[in-house]
Coordinates of C-alpha atoms in Angstrom, one line a residue:
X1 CA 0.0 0.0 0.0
X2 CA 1.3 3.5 -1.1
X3 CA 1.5 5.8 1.3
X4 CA 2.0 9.4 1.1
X5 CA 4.9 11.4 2.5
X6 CA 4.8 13.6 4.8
X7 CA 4.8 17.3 4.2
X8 CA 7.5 19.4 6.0
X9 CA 8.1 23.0 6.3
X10 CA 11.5 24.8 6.1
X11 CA 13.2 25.5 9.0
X12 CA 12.9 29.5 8.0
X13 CA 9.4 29.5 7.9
X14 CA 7.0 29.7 11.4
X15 CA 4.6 26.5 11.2
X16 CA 1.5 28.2 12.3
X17 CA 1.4 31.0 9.4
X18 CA 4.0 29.5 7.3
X19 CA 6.1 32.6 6.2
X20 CA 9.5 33.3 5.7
X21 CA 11.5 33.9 8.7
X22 CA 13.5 37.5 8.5
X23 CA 16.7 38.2 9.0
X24 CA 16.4 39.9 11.8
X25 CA 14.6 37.2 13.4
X26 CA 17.5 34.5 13.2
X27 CA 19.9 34.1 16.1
X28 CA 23.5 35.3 15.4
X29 CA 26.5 34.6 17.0
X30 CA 27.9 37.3 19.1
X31 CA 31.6 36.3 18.6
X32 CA 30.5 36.4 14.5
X33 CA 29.2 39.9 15.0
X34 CA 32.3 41.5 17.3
X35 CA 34.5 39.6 14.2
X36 CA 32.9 41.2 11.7
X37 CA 32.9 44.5 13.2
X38 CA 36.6 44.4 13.5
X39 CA 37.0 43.4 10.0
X40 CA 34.6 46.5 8.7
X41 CA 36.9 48.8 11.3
X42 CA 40.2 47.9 10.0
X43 CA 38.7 48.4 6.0
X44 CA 38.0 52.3 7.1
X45 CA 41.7 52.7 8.4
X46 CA 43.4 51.1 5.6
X47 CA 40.7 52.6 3.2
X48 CA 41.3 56.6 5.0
X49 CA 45.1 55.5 4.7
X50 CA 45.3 55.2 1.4
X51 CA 43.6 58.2 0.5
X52 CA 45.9 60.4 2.7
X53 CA 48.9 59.2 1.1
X54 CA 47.2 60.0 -2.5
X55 CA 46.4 63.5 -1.5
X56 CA 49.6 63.9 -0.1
X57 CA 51.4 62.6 -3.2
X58 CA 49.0 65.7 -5.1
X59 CA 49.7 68.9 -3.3
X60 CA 53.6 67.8 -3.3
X61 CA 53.0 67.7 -7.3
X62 CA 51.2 70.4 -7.7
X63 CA 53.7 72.9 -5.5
X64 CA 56.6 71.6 -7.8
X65 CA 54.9 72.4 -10.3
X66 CA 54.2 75.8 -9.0
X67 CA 57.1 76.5 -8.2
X68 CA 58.8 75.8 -11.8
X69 CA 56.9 77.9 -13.8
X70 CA 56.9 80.9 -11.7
X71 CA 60.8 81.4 -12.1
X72 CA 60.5 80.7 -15.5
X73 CA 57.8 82.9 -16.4
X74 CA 58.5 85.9 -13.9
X75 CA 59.9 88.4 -16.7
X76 CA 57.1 87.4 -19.0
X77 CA 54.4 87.6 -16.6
X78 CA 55.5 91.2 -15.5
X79 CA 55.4 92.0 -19.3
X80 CA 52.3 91.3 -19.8
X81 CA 50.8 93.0 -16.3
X82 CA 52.6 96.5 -17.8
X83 CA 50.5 95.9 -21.3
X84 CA 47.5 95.4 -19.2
X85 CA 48.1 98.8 -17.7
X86 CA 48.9 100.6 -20.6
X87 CA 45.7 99.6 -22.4
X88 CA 43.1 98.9 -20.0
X89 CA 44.3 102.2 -17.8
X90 CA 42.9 99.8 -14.5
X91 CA 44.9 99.3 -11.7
X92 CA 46.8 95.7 -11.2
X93 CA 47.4 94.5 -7.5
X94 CA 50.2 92.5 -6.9
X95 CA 48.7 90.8 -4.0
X96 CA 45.7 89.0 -5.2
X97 CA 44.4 88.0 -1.8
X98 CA 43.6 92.2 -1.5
X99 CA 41.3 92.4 -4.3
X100 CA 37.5 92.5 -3.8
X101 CA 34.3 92.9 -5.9
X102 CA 33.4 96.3 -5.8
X103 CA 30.1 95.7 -7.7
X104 CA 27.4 96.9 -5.6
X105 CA 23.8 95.9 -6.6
X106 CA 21.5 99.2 -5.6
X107 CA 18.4 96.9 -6.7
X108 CA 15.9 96.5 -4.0
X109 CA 13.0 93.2 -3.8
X110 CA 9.7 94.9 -4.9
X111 CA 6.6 92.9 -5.1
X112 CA 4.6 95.2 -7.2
X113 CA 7.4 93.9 -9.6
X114 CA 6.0 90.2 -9.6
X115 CA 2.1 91.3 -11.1
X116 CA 3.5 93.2 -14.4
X117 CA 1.3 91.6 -16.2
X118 CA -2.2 90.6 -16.7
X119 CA -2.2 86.8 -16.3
X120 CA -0.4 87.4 -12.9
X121 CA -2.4 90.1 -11.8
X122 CA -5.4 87.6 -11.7
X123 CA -3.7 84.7 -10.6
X124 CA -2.7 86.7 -7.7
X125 CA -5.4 89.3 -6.8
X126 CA -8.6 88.3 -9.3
X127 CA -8.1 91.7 -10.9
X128 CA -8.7 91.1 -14.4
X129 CA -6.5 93.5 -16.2
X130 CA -3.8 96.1 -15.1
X131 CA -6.1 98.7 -15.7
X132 CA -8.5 98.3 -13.4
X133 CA -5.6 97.8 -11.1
X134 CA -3.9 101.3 -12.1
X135 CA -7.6 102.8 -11.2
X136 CA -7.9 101.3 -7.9
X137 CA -4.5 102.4 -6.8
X138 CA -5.2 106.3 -7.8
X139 CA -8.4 106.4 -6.9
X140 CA -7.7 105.0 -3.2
X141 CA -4.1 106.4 -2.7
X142 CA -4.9 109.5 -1.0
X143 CA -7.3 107.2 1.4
X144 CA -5.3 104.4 2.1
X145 CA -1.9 105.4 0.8
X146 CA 1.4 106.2 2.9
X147 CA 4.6 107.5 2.6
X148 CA 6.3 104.0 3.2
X149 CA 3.5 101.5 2.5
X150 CA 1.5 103.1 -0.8
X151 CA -2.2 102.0 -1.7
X152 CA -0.5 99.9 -4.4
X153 CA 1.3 97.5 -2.0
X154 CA -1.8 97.7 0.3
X155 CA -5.0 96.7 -2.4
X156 CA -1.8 93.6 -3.2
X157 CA -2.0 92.3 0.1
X158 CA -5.6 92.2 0.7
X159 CA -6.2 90.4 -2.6
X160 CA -3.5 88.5 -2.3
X161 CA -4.9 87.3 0.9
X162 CA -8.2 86.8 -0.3
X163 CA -7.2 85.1 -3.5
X164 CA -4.2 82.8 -2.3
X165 CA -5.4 82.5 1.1
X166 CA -2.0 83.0 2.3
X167 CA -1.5 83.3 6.0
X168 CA -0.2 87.1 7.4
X169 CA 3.1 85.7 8.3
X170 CA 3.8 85.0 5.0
X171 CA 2.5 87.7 4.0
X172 CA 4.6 89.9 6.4
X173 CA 7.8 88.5 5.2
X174 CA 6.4 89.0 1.3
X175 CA 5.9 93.1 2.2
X176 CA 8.8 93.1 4.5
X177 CA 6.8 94.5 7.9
X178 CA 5.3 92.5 10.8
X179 CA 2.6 89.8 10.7
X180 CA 0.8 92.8 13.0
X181 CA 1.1 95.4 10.6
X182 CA 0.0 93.3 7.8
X183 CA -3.3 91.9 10.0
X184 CA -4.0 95.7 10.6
X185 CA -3.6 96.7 6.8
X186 CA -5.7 94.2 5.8
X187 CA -8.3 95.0 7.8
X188 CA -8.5 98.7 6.5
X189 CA -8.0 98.5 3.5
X190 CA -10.9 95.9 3.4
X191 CA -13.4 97.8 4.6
X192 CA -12.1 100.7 1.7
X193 CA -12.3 98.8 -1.1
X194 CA -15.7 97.2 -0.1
X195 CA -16.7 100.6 0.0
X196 CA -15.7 101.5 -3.0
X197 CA -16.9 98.6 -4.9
X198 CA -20.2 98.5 -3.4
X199 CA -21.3 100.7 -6.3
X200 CA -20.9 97.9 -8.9
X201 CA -23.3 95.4 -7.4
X202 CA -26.8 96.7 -8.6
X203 CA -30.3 95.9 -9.0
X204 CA -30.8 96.4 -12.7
X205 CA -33.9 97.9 -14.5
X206 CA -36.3 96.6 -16.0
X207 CA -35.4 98.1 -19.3
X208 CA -31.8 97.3 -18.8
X209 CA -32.8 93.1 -18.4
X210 CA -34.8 93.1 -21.2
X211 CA -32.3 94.7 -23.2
X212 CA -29.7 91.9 -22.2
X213 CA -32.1 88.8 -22.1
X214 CA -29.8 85.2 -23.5
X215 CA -31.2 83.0 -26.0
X216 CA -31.9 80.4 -23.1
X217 CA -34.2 83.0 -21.4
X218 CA -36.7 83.1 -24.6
X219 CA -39.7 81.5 -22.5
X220 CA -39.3 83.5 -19.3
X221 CA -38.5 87.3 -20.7
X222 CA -40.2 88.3 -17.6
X223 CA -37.4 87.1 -15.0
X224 CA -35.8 89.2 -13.2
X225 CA -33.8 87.8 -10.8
X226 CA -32.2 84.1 -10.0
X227 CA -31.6 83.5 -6.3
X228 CA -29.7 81.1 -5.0
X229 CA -27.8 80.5 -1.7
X230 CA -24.1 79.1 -1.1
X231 CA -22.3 77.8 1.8
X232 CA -19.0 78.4 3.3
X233 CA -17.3 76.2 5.7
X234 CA -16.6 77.9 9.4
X235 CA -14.0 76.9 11.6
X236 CA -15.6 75.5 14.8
X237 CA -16.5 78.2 17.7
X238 CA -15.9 77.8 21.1
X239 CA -19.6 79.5 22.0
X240 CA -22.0 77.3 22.5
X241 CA -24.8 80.1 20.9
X242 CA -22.3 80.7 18.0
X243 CA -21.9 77.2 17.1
X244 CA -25.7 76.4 17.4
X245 CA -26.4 79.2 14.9
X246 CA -23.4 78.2 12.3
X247 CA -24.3 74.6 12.2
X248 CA -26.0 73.7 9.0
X249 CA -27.9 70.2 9.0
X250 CA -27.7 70.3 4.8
X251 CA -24.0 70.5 4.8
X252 CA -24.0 68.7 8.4
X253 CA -20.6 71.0 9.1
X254 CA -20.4 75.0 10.6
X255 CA -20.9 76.6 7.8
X256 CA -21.3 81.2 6.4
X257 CA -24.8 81.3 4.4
X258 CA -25.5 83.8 2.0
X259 CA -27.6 84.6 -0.7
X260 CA -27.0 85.7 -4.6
X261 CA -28.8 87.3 -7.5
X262 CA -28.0 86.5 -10.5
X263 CA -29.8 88.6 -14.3
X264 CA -30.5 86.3 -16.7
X265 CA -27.4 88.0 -18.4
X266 CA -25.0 86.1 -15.5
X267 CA -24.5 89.7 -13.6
X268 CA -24.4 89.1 -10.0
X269 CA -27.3 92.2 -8.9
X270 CA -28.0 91.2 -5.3
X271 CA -25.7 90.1 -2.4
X272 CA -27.1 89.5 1.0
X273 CA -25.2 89.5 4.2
X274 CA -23.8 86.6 6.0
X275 CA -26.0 84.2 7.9
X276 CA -25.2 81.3 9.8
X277 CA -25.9 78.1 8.4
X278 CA -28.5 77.1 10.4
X279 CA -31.0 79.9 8.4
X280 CA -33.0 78.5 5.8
X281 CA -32.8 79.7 2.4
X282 CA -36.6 80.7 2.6
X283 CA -35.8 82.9 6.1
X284 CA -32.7 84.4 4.2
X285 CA -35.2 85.3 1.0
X286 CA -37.7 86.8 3.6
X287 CA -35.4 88.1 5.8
X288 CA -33.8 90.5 2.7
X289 CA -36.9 91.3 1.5
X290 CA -35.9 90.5 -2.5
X291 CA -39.9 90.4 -3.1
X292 CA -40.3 94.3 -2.4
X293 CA -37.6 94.7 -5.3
X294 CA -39.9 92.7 -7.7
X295 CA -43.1 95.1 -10.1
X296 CA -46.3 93.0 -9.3
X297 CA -48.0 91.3 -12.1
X298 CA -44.5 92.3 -14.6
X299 CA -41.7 90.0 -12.7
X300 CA -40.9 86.9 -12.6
X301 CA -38.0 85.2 -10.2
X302 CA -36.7 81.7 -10.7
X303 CA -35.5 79.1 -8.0
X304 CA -34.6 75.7 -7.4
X305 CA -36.7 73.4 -5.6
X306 CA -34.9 74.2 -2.2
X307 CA -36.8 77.4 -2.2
X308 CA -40.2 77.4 -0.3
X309 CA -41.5 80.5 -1.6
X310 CA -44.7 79.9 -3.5
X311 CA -46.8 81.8 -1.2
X312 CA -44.9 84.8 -0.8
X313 CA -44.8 84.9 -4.8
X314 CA -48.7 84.3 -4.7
X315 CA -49.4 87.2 -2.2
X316 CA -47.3 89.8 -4.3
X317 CA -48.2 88.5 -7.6
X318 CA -45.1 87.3 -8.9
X319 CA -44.5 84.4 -11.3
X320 CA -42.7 81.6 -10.0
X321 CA -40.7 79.6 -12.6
X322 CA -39.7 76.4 -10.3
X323 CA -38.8 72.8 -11.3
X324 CA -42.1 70.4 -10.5
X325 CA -42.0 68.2 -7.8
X326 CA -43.4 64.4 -7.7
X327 CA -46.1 64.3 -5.5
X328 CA -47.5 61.0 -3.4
X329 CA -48.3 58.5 -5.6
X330 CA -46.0 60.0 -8.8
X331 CA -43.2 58.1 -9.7
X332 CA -42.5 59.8 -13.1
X333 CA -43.2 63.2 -14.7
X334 CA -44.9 63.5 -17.7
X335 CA -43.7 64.8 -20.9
X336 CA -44.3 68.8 -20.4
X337 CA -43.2 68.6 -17.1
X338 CA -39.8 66.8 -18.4
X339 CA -39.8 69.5 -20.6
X340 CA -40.5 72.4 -18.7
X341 CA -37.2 71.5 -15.8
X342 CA -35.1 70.8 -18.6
X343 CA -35.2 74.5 -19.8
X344 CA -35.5 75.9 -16.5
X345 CA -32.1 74.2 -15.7
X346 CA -30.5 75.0 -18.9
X347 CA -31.6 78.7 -18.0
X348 CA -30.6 78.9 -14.5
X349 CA -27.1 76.7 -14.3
X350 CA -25.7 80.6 -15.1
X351 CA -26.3 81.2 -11.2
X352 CA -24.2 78.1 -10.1
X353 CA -21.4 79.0 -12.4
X354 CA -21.5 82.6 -10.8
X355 CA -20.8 80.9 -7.5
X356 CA -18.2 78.8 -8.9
X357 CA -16.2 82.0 -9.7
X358 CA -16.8 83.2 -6.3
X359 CA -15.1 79.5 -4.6
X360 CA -12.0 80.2 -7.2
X361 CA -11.1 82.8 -4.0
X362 CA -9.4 80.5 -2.0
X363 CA -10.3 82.6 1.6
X364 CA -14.2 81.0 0.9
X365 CA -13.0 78.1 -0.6
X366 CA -11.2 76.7 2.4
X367 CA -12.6 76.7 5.7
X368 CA -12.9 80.5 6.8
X369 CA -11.2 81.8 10.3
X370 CA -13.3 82.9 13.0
X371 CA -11.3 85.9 13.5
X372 CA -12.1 87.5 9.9
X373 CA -16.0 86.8 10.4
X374 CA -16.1 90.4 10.9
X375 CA -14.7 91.2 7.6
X376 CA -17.3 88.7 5.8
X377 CA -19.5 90.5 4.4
X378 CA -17.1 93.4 3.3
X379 CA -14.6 90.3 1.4
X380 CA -18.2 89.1 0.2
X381 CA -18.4 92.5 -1.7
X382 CA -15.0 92.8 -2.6
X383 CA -15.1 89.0 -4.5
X384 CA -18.3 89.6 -5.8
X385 CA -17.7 93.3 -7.5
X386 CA -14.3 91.3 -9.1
X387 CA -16.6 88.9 -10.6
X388 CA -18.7 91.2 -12.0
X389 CA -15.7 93.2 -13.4
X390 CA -14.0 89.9 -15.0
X391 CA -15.1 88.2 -18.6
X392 CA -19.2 87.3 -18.7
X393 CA -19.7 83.9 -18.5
X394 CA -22.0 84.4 -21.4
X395 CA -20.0 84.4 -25.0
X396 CA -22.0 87.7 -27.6
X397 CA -23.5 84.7 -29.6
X398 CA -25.6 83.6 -26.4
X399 CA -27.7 86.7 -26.6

């Protein structure tokens, strides 16, 4: 009768999981170790040995050699230090080790110097083109401007901070001045250029949003206004009442709330203030009182479905253009109803690529410092009028 053989494991391997045993795992003799130790010791002496003796064997070479042509090319080299000094009229030291480089470079680090051009100056600020740049600067020198820090340097780090979202300690070491200084600049010139901005965020006319209606606003000429509300992440408050009011159950994080018009020609014309996340967007819609803005019976407003305002539209005779909901008992919509949020969504996607521009700002991109949320609604501004005053996200054969 055959019988099989017994398999066996190595004797590197453990029997219970059957892997390789490591190195490190394998008893070595100590006296194995010490020899081999000595052995790698006495390679380094012989090995630093050798190479003394080598470099030794060089700089004796090398002075020879040194030493043989400078008494056989004395005269010669004398010659030709006279000639030198006939024709070049500059002075010739005989002791080299006394001459030094008297080239002195006058230039100073500016970092106006780094935006001199237009794909910069965005990258860096959102300005979109060095004019608008030059007119900010003038116009806000005699407010903002000193003698050793000029408006110039100031509107570059504010946008630079809101743009990059770099921290004021870099900052400070960009600008040369302390991380204080730069935290107090900021801050001024913020609320400045909000103030000066302001002025281009505004609620058109009726004439001027006919007169600018796309090709995907055919069906609802009468719109005025696209609302729509965006979310900023907040860093966690210590409060108790502050976190309560910042927490948003949508998002399920501490989050800024605000709300934005959009025209049907992808203008942002409103901009509410900040709101914790908490606030719905029908008690932020309420709460700004958009609706009063609005000519009963003429208007129109569109929304998403997030937006619970069908009876304050019904009270002040506004049309509604909303996406349909399915009901109890729906599981499909029918054709006209397909139809119909199609072209509402085609229309209104302008209004989400609004805000996308708004989130290239990297200061409400990331999470957002609780010590600027005093300064929200002025950067708000400040973002918002750049957006405005970059390309339309429309192209002239849209319209």
């Amino acid at each position: 009768m055959y019988l099989a053989k017994k398999r066996s494991l190595k004797g590197t391997a453990y029997p219970s999981i059957n892997l390789p045993q490591g190195s490190c795992d394998r008893k070595v003799n100590i006296d194995q170790q010490r020899n081999r130790a000595s052995r790698y010791k006495k390679r380094e002496e012989q090995q630093a040995d050798k190479a003394r003796l080598k470099t030794a064997e060089i700089l004796l070479e090398l002075a020879e050699g040194h030493h043989k042509n400078a008494t056989d090319n004395s005269e010669h080299t004398a010659d030709v230090e006279e000639e030198q000094l006939q024709v070049n009229n500059t002075p010739i030291f005989s002791d080299k080790s006394c001459q030094v480089n008297t080239f002195i470079d006058n230039s100073k680090f500016d970092i106006a110097d780094i935006v001199n051009n237009k794909y910069r100056l965005k990258f860096c600020t959102g300005i979109p083109n060095m004019a608008l740049f030059n007119v900010l600067s003038n116009a806000l020198n005699t407010r903002i401007g000193t003698k050793n820090f000029c408006a110039r340097k100031k509107i570059l780090l504010t946008l630079m901070k809101i743009k990059l979202g770099l921290s004021f300690c870099f900052l400070a070491i960009l600008f040369n001045i302390s991380s204080v200084t730069t935290q107090k600049y900021f801050n001024s010139t913020c609320k400045i250029l909000a103030a000066f901005l302001k002025v281009f965020i505004r609620f058109p006319s009726k004439e001027e949003v006919l007169g600018n209606i796309p090709k995907c606003f055919e069906k609802f000429k009468n719109c005025r206004i696209i609302p729509d509300c965006t979310e900023i992440p907040l860093q966690k408050s210590h409060c108790l009442k502050c976190r309560m009011r910042s927490y948003s159950f949508y998002k399920k994080d501490h989050t800024i709330k605000i709300l934005i018009g959009v025209s049907p020609s992808g203008m942002i014309t409103y901009l509410s203030k900040a709101y914790g996340g908490r606030a719905s967007d029908k008690a932020i819609f309420n709460k700004e009182k958009i609706i009063e803005l609005l000519i009963p019976g003429l208007d129109a407003i569109m929304v998403d479905k997030g937006f619970l305002i069908d009876d304050e539209c019904k009270r002040n005779y506004i049309k509604l253009y909303q996406p349909p909901f399915l009901g109890r008992g729906k599981s499909q919509f029918s054709k006209e109803e397909a139809e119909e949020t199609a072209e509402i969504a085609r229309a209104r996607v302008h209004v989400e690529r609004r805000i996308q521009r708004l989130k290239n700002f990297t200061l409400l991109k990331n999470r957002y410092s609780w010590t600027l949320l005093p300064l929200i609604d002025d950067i708000l501004v400040i973002v918002s009028a750049l957006v405005d005053l970059s390309e339309p996200i429309l192209s002239s054969d849209k319209f």
